[in-house]
């Protein structure tokens, strides 16, 4: 995989350029991520803030996580695609939600860890050999 790679939201108003591979890719099975993804789990690519450049207008929403941390989300105000999450107390790390659909086949956004598996839907089977945690490690 060569960098940078580019991606955009569904309507194209928000885009980004990722200059380096994610530090880690996580699948979260908590109920909040199931709501967010409208799917059995949400995939998050952890990237350094210095490794990604965004363009376009982003709207923001925040909530308090079970850990007590603030979970802030940025999304496209036009099409509603969730772009990223971040914790204001950790500004150097971006939790990228919007995946570049043109790069899916090379596996850079394949989850290597599954968290909150105690809330996993019963019919999804986590691939054998993938690290799992009952809650947030």
Tab-separated table of N, CA and C in Angstrom:
chain	number	residue	atom	x	y	z
A	1	UNK	N	0.853	-1.170	0.000
A	1	UNK	CA	0.000	0.000	0.000
A	1	UNK	C	0.897	1.230	0.000
A	2	UNK	N	0.601	2.145	-0.875
A	2	UNK	CA	1.362	3.393	-0.894
A	2	UNK	C	0.461	4.532	-0.419
A	3	UNK	N	1.050	5.429	0.299
A	3	UNK	CA	0.335	6.570	0.864
A	3	UNK	C	0.814	7.829	0.182
A	4	UNK	N	-0.019	8.867	0.141
A	4	UNK	CA	-1.305	9.006	0.815
A	4	UNK	C	-2.432	8.310	0.068
A	5	UNK	N	-3.505	8.007	0.819
A	5	UNK	CA	-4.742	7.523	0.218
A	5	UNK	C	-5.829	8.553	0.525
A	6	UNK	N	-6.833	8.599	-0.312
A	6	UNK	CA	-7.887	9.608	-0.181
A	6	UNK	C	-9.242	8.940	-0.036
A	7	UNK	N	-10.135	9.641	0.634
A	7	UNK	CA	-11.506	9.171	0.788
A	7	UNK	C	-12.417	10.370	0.978
A	8	UNK	N	-13.711	10.134	0.784
A	8	UNK	CA	-14.683	11.198	1.006
A	8	UNK	C	-15.966	10.613	1.565
A	9	UNK	N	-16.797	11.503	2.082
A	9	UNK	CA	-18.113	11.105	2.564
A	9	UNK	C	-18.996	10.763	1.362
A	10	UNK	N	-20.207	10.362	1.631
A	10	UNK	CA	-21.110	9.927	0.572
A	10	UNK	C	-21.400	11.019	-0.444
A	11	UNK	N	-21.549	12.254	0.002
A	11	UNK	CA	-21.863	13.337	-0.939
A	11	UNK	C	-20.615	14.025	-1.487
A	12	UNK	N	-19.441	13.752	-0.907
A	12	UNK	CA	-18.192	14.328	-1.389
A	12	UNK	C	-17.818	15.666	-0.784
A	13	UNK	N	-18.648	16.214	0.091
A	13	UNK	CA	-18.375	17.520	0.688
A	13	UNK	C	-17.189	17.459	1.656
A	14	UNK	N	-17.020	16.344	2.382
A	14	UNK	CA	-15.897	16.144	3.303
A	14	UNK	C	-14.967	15.104	2.693
A	15	UNK	N	-13.680	15.393	2.739
A	15	UNK	CA	-12.703	14.410	2.262
A	15	UNK	C	-11.490	14.423	3.178
A	16	UNK	N	-10.662	13.405	3.021
A	16	UNK	CA	-9.416	13.385	3.775
A	16	UNK	C	-8.327	12.729	2.957
A	17	UNK	N	-7.118	12.981	3.411
A	17	UNK	CA	-5.937	12.348	2.841
A	17	UNK	C	-5.185	11.714	4.009
A	18	UNK	N	-5.069	10.387	3.988
A	18	UNK	CA	-4.366	9.643	5.027
A	18	UNK	C	-2.937	9.403	4.558
A	19	UNK	N	-1.966	9.893	5.341
A	19	UNK	CA	-0.568	9.877	4.922
A	19	UNK	C	0.224	8.676	5.450
A	20	UNK	N	-0.369	7.873	6.344
A	20	UNK	CA	0.315	6.711	6.913
A	20	UNK	C	-0.718	5.678	7.343
A	21	UNK	N	-0.282	4.454	7.504
A	21	UNK	CA	-1.176	3.369	7.909
A	21	UNK	C	-1.749	3.620	9.301
A	22	UNK	N	-2.964	3.138	9.561
A	22	UNK	CA	-3.528	3.247	10.908
A	22	UNK	C	-2.636	2.541	11.929
A	23	UNK	N	-2.664	3.044	13.155
A	23	UNK	CA	-1.923	2.421	14.252
A	23	UNK	C	-2.565	1.091	14.644
A	24	UNK	N	-3.889	1.038	14.556
A	24	UNK	CA	-4.638	-0.152	14.914
A	24	UNK	C	-6.034	-0.021	14.323
A	25	UNK	N	-6.663	-1.147	14.028
A	25	UNK	CA	-8.051	-1.142	13.560
A	25	UNK	C	-8.849	-2.050	14.488
A	26	UNK	N	-9.945	-1.501	15.030
A	26	UNK	CA	-10.727	-2.162	16.063
A	26	UNK	C	-12.181	-2.279	15.626
A	27	UNK	N	-12.789	-3.425	15.917
A	27	UNK	CA	-14.236	-3.595	15.759
A	27	UNK	C	-14.848	-3.523	17.147
A	28	UNK	N	-15.798	-2.614	17.332
A	28	UNK	CA	-16.456	-2.466	18.627
A	28	UNK	C	-17.897	-2.959	18.524
A	29	UNK	N	-18.263	-3.840	19.452
A	29	UNK	CA	-19.582	-4.460	19.459
A	29	UNK	C	-20.520	-3.866	20.504
A	30	UNK	N	-20.138	-2.738	21.134
A	30	UNK	CA	-21.005	-2.157	22.163
A	30	UNK	C	-22.316	-1.666	21.525
A	31	UNK	N	-23.323	-1.512	22.349
A	31	UNK	CA	-24.640	-1.091	21.857
A	31	UNK	C	-24.585	0.274	21.174
A	32	UNK	N	-23.776	1.206	21.701
A	32	UNK	CA	-23.657	2.530	21.085
A	32	UNK	C	-23.066	2.429	19.677
A	33	UNK	N	-22.057	1.573	19.487
A	33	UNK	CA	-21.466	1.411	18.157
A	33	UNK	C	-22.413	0.682	17.205
A	34	UNK	N	-23.244	-0.205	17.740
A	34	UNK	CA	-24.249	-0.841	16.890
A	34	UNK	C	-25.240	0.204	16.381
A	35	UNK	N	-25.606	1.150	17.245
A	35	UNK	CA	-26.487	2.236	16.815
A	35	UNK	C	-25.800	3.099	15.760
A	36	UNK	N	-24.550	3.472	16.050
A	36	UNK	CA	-23.783	4.328	15.144
A	36	UNK	C	-23.678	3.710	13.762
A	37	UNK	N	-23.297	2.448	13.712
A	37	UNK	CA	-23.030	1.782	12.438
A	37	UNK	C	-24.295	1.263	11.763
A	38	UNK	N	-25.401	1.224	12.491
A	38	UNK	CA	-26.617	0.534	12.044
A	38	UNK	C	-26.238	-0.834	11.508
A	39	UNK	N	-25.386	-1.508	12.282
A	39	UNK	CA	-24.819	-2.803	11.918
A	39	UNK	C	-24.422	-3.525	13.208
A	40	UNK	N	-23.955	-4.769	13.105
A	40	UNK	CA	-23.603	-5.520	14.310
A	40	UNK	C	-22.403	-4.959	15.070
A	41	UNK	N	-21.559	-4.169	14.414
A	41	UNK	CA	-20.419	-3.542	15.081
A	41	UNK	C	-19.927	-2.371	14.234
A	42	UNK	N	-19.067	-1.568	14.835
A	42	UNK	CA	-18.475	-0.413	14.164
A	42	UNK	C	-16.972	-0.643	14.035
A	43	UNK	N	-16.400	-0.255	12.915
A	43	UNK	CA	-14.958	-0.399	12.691
A	43	UNK	C	-14.311	0.977	12.825
A	44	UNK	N	-13.250	1.031	13.622
A	44	UNK	CA	-12.533	2.269	13.875
A	44	UNK	C	-11.059	2.087	13.561
A	45	UNK	N	-10.514	2.976	12.769
A	45	UNK	CA	-9.082	2.979	12.476
A	45	UNK	C	-8.441	4.070	13.324
A	46	UNK	N	-7.535	3.680	14.192
A	46	UNK	CA	-6.836	4.628	15.053
A	46	UNK	C	-5.669	5.215	14.261
A	47	UNK	N	-5.689	6.539	14.054
A	47	UNK	CA	-4.627	7.203	13.293
A	47	UNK	C	-4.113	8.415	14.068
A	48	UNK	N	-2.847	8.700	13.895
A	48	UNK	CA	-2.278	9.907	14.497
A	48	UNK	C	-2.875	11.128	13.792
A	49	UNK	N	-3.202	12.160	14.560
A	49	UNK	CA	-3.764	13.383	13.978
A	49	UNK	C	-2.815	13.987	12.953
A	50	UNK	N	-1.522	13.823	13.148
A	50	UNK	CA	-0.533	14.374	12.211
A	50	UNK	C	-0.467	13.593	10.904
A	51	UNK	N	-1.099	12.407	10.861
A	51	UNK	CA	-1.063	11.560	9.662
A	51	UNK	C	-2.285	11.724	8.765
A	52	UNK	N	-3.163	12.680	9.071
A	52	UNK	CA	-4.379	12.821	8.280
A	52	UNK	C	-4.745	14.304	8.121
A	53	UNK	N	-5.184	14.652	6.921
A	53	UNK	CA	-5.640	16.012	6.622
A	53	UNK	C	-7.086	15.942	6.135
A	54	UNK	N	-7.940	16.769	6.717
A	54	UNK	CA	-9.350	16.817	6.357
A	54	UNK	C	-9.653	18.092	5.589
A	55	UNK	N	-10.642	18.035	4.696
A	55	UNK	CA	-11.153	19.238	4.051
A	55	UNK	C	-12.670	19.139	4.006
A	56	UNK	N	-13.307	20.293	4.001
A	56	UNK	CA	-14.756	20.343	4.002
A	56	UNK	C	-15.281	20.719	5.376
A	57	UNK	N	-16.564	21.021	5.422
A	57	UNK	CA	-17.214	21.428	6.668
A	57	UNK	C	-17.628	20.203	7.466
A	58	UNK	N	-17.312	20.202	8.748
A	58	UNK	CA	-17.692	19.110	9.646
A	58	UNK	C	-18.574	19.647	10.767
A	59	UNK	N	-19.656	18.957	11.065
A	59	UNK	CA	-20.479	19.260	12.235
A	59	UNK	C	-20.000	18.363	13.367
A	60	UNK	N	-20.371	18.700	14.606
A	60	UNK	CA	-19.857	17.952	15.755
A	60	UNK	C	-20.960	17.617	16.741
A	61	UNK	N	-20.791	16.488	17.398
A	61	UNK	CA	-21.689	16.007	18.435
A	61	UNK	C	-20.842	15.300	19.475
A	62	UNK	N	-21.171	15.427	20.761
A	62	UNK	CA	-20.398	14.782	21.824
A	62	UNK	C	-21.316	14.110	22.828
A	63	UNK	N	-20.762	13.082	23.478
A	63	UNK	CA	-21.465	12.416	24.570
A	63	UNK	C	-20.422	11.910	25.563
A	64	UNK	N	-20.857	11.652	26.776
A	64	UNK	CA	-19.979	11.095	27.797
A	64	UNK	C	-20.006	9.577	27.666
A	65	UNK	N	-18.826	8.974	27.565
A	65	UNK	CA	-18.714	7.519	27.446
A	65	UNK	C	-18.832	6.870	28.826
A	66	UNK	N	-19.070	5.565	28.850
A	66	UNK	CA	-19.154	4.832	30.111
A	66	UNK	C	-17.882	4.997	30.942
A	67	UNK	N	-16.746	5.197	30.277
A	67	UNK	CA	-15.463	5.373	30.965
A	67	UNK	C	-15.359	6.724	31.664
A	68	UNK	N	-16.261	7.651	31.318
A	68	UNK	CA	-16.183	9.010	31.839
A	68	UNK	C	-15.521	9.959	30.855
A	69	UNK	N	-14.870	9.416	29.828
A	69	UNK	CA	-14.244	10.243	28.798
A	69	UNK	C	-15.319	10.884	27.925
A	70	UNK	N	-14.947	11.952	27.257
A	70	UNK	CA	-15.839	12.575	26.282
A	70	UNK	C	-15.574	11.921	24.930
A	71	UNK	N	-16.622	11.498	24.272
A	71	UNK	CA	-16.539	10.915	22.943
A	71	UNK	C	-17.154	11.934	21.986
A	72	UNK	N	-16.303	12.643	21.270
A	72	UNK	CA	-16.778	13.631	20.317
A	72	UNK	C	-16.761	13.035	18.918
A	73	UNK	N	-17.762	13.367	18.141
A	73	UNK	CA	-17.888	12.847	16.784
A	73	UNK	C	-17.987	14.010	15.816
A	74	UNK	N	-17.370	13.845	14.657
A	74	UNK	CA	-17.511	14.823	13.578
A	74	UNK	C	-18.108	14.099	12.379
A	75	UNK	N	-19.016	14.798	11.698
A	75	UNK	CA	-19.740	14.190	10.593
A	75	UNK	C	-20.046	15.241	9.535
A	76	UNK	N	-20.371	14.775	8.345
A	76	UNK	CA	-20.745	15.685	7.264
A	76	UNK	C	-22.151	16.212	7.529
A	77	UNK	N	-22.330	17.544	7.586
A	77	UNK	CA	-23.665	18.081	7.839
A	77	UNK	C	-24.610	17.928	6.649
A	78	UNK	N	-24.081	17.629	5.477
A	78	UNK	CA	-24.923	17.478	4.290
A	78	UNK	C	-25.474	16.053	4.174
A	79	UNK	N	-24.603	15.037	4.178
A	79	UNK	CA	-25.083	13.659	3.983
A	79	UNK	C	-25.165	12.864	5.281
A	80	UNK	N	-24.566	13.375	6.356
A	80	UNK	CA	-24.664	12.715	7.648
A	80	UNK	C	-23.624	11.644	7.912
A	81	UNK	N	-22.745	11.333	6.949
A	81	UNK	CA	-21.719	10.314	7.190
A	81	UNK	C	-20.854	10.682	8.383
A	82	UNK	N	-20.689	9.726	9.308
A	82	UNK	CA	-19.779	9.901	10.433
A	82	UNK	C	-18.371	9.802	9.882
A	83	UNK	N	-17.520	10.766	10.211
A	83	UNK	CA	-16.163	10.816	9.680
A	83	UNK	C	-15.143	10.379	10.716
A	84	UNK	N	-15.261	10.908	11.936
A	84	UNK	CA	-14.273	10.573	12.956
A	84	UNK	C	-14.833	10.775	14.340
A	85	UNK	N	-14.173	10.160	15.308
A	85	UNK	CA	-14.400	10.394	16.725
A	85	UNK	C	-13.080	10.842	17.314
A	86	UNK	N	-13.146	11.504	18.453
A	86	UNK	CA	-11.931	11.843	19.173
A	86	UNK	C	-12.280	12.145	20.620
A	87	UNK	N	-11.295	12.015	21.471
A	87	UNK	CA	-11.408	12.380	22.867
A	87	UNK	C	-10.656	13.701	23.021
A	88	UNK	N	-11.325	14.795	23.417
A	88	UNK	CA	-10.634	16.073	23.545
A	88	UNK	C	-9.407	16.018	24.456
A	89	UNK	N	-9.371	15.058	25.380
A	89	UNK	CA	-8.217	14.909	26.272
A	89	UNK	C	-7.039	14.228	25.570
A	90	UNK	N	-7.268	13.667	24.392
A	90	UNK	CA	-6.216	12.995	23.622
A	90	UNK	C	-6.241	13.497	22.178
A	91	UNK	N	-5.889	14.764	21.945
A	91	UNK	CA	-6.030	15.371	20.616
A	91	UNK	C	-5.085	14.806	19.549
A	92	UNK	N	-4.074	14.044	19.955
A	92	UNK	CA	-3.128	13.498	18.977
A	92	UNK	C	-3.629	12.230	18.289
A	93	UNK	N	-4.756	11.665	18.761
A	93	UNK	CA	-5.269	10.422	18.188
A	93	UNK	C	-6.663	10.639	17.623
A	94	UNK	N	-6.850	10.243	16.372
A	94	UNK	CA	-8.136	10.327	15.676
A	94	UNK	C	-8.690	8.914	15.552
A	95	UNK	N	-9.975	8.775	15.816
A	95	UNK	CA	-10.659	7.492	15.634
A	95	UNK	C	-11.442	7.599	14.328
A	96	UNK	N	-10.816	7.220	13.249
A	96	UNK	CA	-11.381	7.383	11.912
A	96	UNK	C	-12.498	6.379	11.678
A	97	UNK	N	-13.666	6.870	11.300
A	97	UNK	CA	-14.821	6.023	11.020
A	97	UNK	C	-15.041	5.842	9.523
A	98	UNK	N	-14.791	6.884	8.749
A	98	UNK	CA	-15.049	6.870	7.307
A	98	UNK	C	-13.909	6.152	6.588
A	99	UNK	N	-14.183	4.992	6.024
A	99	UNK	CA	-13.151	4.197	5.358
A	99	UNK	C	-13.098	4.530	3.873
A	100	UNK	N	-11.913	4.479	3.297
A	100	UNK	CA	-11.790	4.700	1.846
A	100	UNK	C	-12.230	3.445	1.099
A	101	UNK	N	-13.368	3.493	0.453
A	101	UNK	CA	-13.948	2.310	-0.174
A	101	UNK	C	-13.092	1.736	-1.300
A	102	UNK	N	-12.222	2.533	-1.878
A	102	UNK	CA	-11.393	2.048	-2.986
A	102	UNK	C	-10.194	1.234	-2.520
A	103	UNK	N	-9.964	1.143	-1.207
A	103	UNK	CA	-8.784	0.445	-0.678
A	103	UNK	C	-9.179	-0.730	0.217
A	104	UNK	N	-10.401	-1.167	0.177
A	104	UNK	CA	-10.864	-2.221	1.073
A	104	UNK	C	-10.193	-3.569	0.808
A	105	UNK	N	-9.864	-3.844	-0.436
A	105	UNK	CA	-9.356	-5.172	-0.785
A	105	UNK	C	-7.967	-5.472	-0.233
A	106	UNK	N	-7.198	-4.460	0.168
A	106	UNK	CA	-5.850	-4.729	0.656
A	106	UNK	C	-5.787	-4.951	2.162
A	107	UNK	N	-6.891	-4.869	2.861
A	107	UNK	CA	-6.953	-5.248	4.264
A	107	UNK	C	-6.453	-4.226	5.270
A	108	UNK	N	-6.115	-3.001	4.857
A	108	UNK	CA	-5.591	-2.050	5.842
A	108	UNK	C	-6.652	-1.622	6.856
A	109	UNK	N	-7.926	-1.817	6.553
A	109	UNK	CA	-8.989	-1.466	7.490
A	109	UNK	C	-9.682	-2.715	8.053
A	110	UNK	N	-8.993	-3.843	8.007
A	110	UNK	CA	-9.522	-5.074	8.596
A	110	UNK	C	-9.272	-5.059	10.100
A	111	UNK	N	-10.309	-5.260	10.918
A	111	UNK	CA	-10.120	-5.235	12.376
A	111	UNK	C	-9.169	-6.336	12.852
A	112	UNK	N	-8.253	-5.948	13.717
A	112	UNK	CA	-7.305	-6.886	14.322
A	112	UNK	C	-7.676	-7.203	15.760
A	113	UNK	N	-8.613	-6.412	16.317
A	113	UNK	CA	-9.080	-6.563	17.687
A	113	UNK	C	-10.581	-6.329	17.703
A	114	UNK	N	-11.302	-7.120	18.496
A	114	UNK	CA	-12.737	-6.928	18.706
A	114	UNK	C	-12.965	-6.637	20.188
A	115	UNK	N	-13.646	-5.499	20.475
A	115	UNK	CA	-13.903	-5.111	21.860
A	115	UNK	C	-15.404	-5.108	22.138
A	116	UNK	N	-15.735	-5.128	23.418
A	116	UNK	CA	-17.118	-5.169	23.894
A	116	UNK	C	-17.867	-6.377	23.330
A	117	UNK	N	-17.175	-7.510	23.248
A	117	UNK	CA	-17.809	-8.699	22.681
A	117	UNK	C	-18.913	-9.259	23.578
A	118	UNK	N	-18.975	-8.812	24.836
A	118	UNK	CA	-20.088	-9.260	25.691
A	118	UNK	C	-21.423	-8.700	25.197
A	119	UNK	N	-21.388	-7.665	24.341
A	119	UNK	CA	-22.616	-7.096	23.774
A	119	UNK	C	-22.800	-7.464	22.301
A	120	UNK	N	-21.976	-8.359	21.806
A	120	UNK	CA	-22.011	-8.793	20.410
A	120	UNK	C	-23.349	-9.453	20.083
A	121	UNK	N	-23.857	-9.217	18.867
A	121	UNK	CA	-25.070	-9.917	18.424
A	121	UNK	C	-24.736	-11.405	18.308
A	122	UNK	N	-25.688	-12.246	18.607
A	122	UNK	CA	-25.425	-13.685	18.694
A	122	UNK	C	-25.057	-14.327	17.362
A	123	UNK	N	-25.525	-13.798	16.258
A	123	UNK	CA	-25.327	-14.456	14.968
A	123	UNK	C	-24.022	-14.092	14.277
A	124	UNK	N	-23.284	-13.093	14.786
A	124	UNK	CA	-21.996	-12.756	14.163
A	124	UNK	C	-20.888	-13.595	14.790
A	125	UNK	N	-20.066	-14.205	13.951
A	125	UNK	CA	-18.955	-15.039	14.420
A	125	UNK	C	-17.651	-14.282	14.169
A	126	UNK	N	-16.924	-14.021	15.248
A	126	UNK	CA	-15.626	-13.340	15.138
A	126	UNK	C	-14.633	-14.319	14.521
A	127	UNK	N	-13.849	-13.870	13.556
A	127	UNK	CA	-12.879	-14.774	12.916
A	127	UNK	C	-11.922	-15.405	13.938
A	128	UNK	N	-11.606	-16.644	13.712
A	128	UNK	CA	-10.712	-17.378	14.600
A	128	UNK	C	-9.334	-16.714	14.641
A	129	UNK	N	-8.772	-16.655	15.836
A	129	UNK	CA	-7.431	-16.112	16.007
A	129	UNK	C	-7.360	-14.612	16.224
A	130	UNK	N	-8.503	-13.905	16.108
A	130	UNK	CA	-8.520	-12.458	16.316
A	130	UNK	C	-8.638	-12.190	17.819
A	131	UNK	N	-7.861	-11.230	18.322
A	131	UNK	CA	-7.876	-10.881	19.739
A	131	UNK	C	-9.222	-10.275	20.097
A	132	UNK	N	-9.780	-10.674	21.241
A	132	UNK	CA	-11.065	-10.166	21.708
A	132	UNK	C	-10.977	-9.708	23.156
A	133	UNK	N	-11.850	-8.776	23.505
A	133	UNK	CA	-11.981	-8.296	24.875
A	133	UNK	C	-13.452	-8.195	25.199
A	134	UNK	N	-13.857	-8.649	26.392
A	134	UNK	CA	-15.257	-8.591	26.817
A	134	UNK	C	-15.759	-7.144	26.867
A	135	UNK	N	-14.886	-6.218	27.308
A	135	UNK	CA	-15.217	-4.793	27.380
A	135	UNK	C	-14.084	-4.016	26.729
A	136	UNK	N	-13.916	-2.759	27.121
A	136	UNK	CA	-12.828	-1.921	26.631
A	136	UNK	C	-11.551	-2.294	27.392
A	137	UNK	N	-10.471	-2.635	26.689
A	137	UNK	CA	-9.230	-2.994	27.406
A	137	UNK	C	-8.600	-1.800	28.116
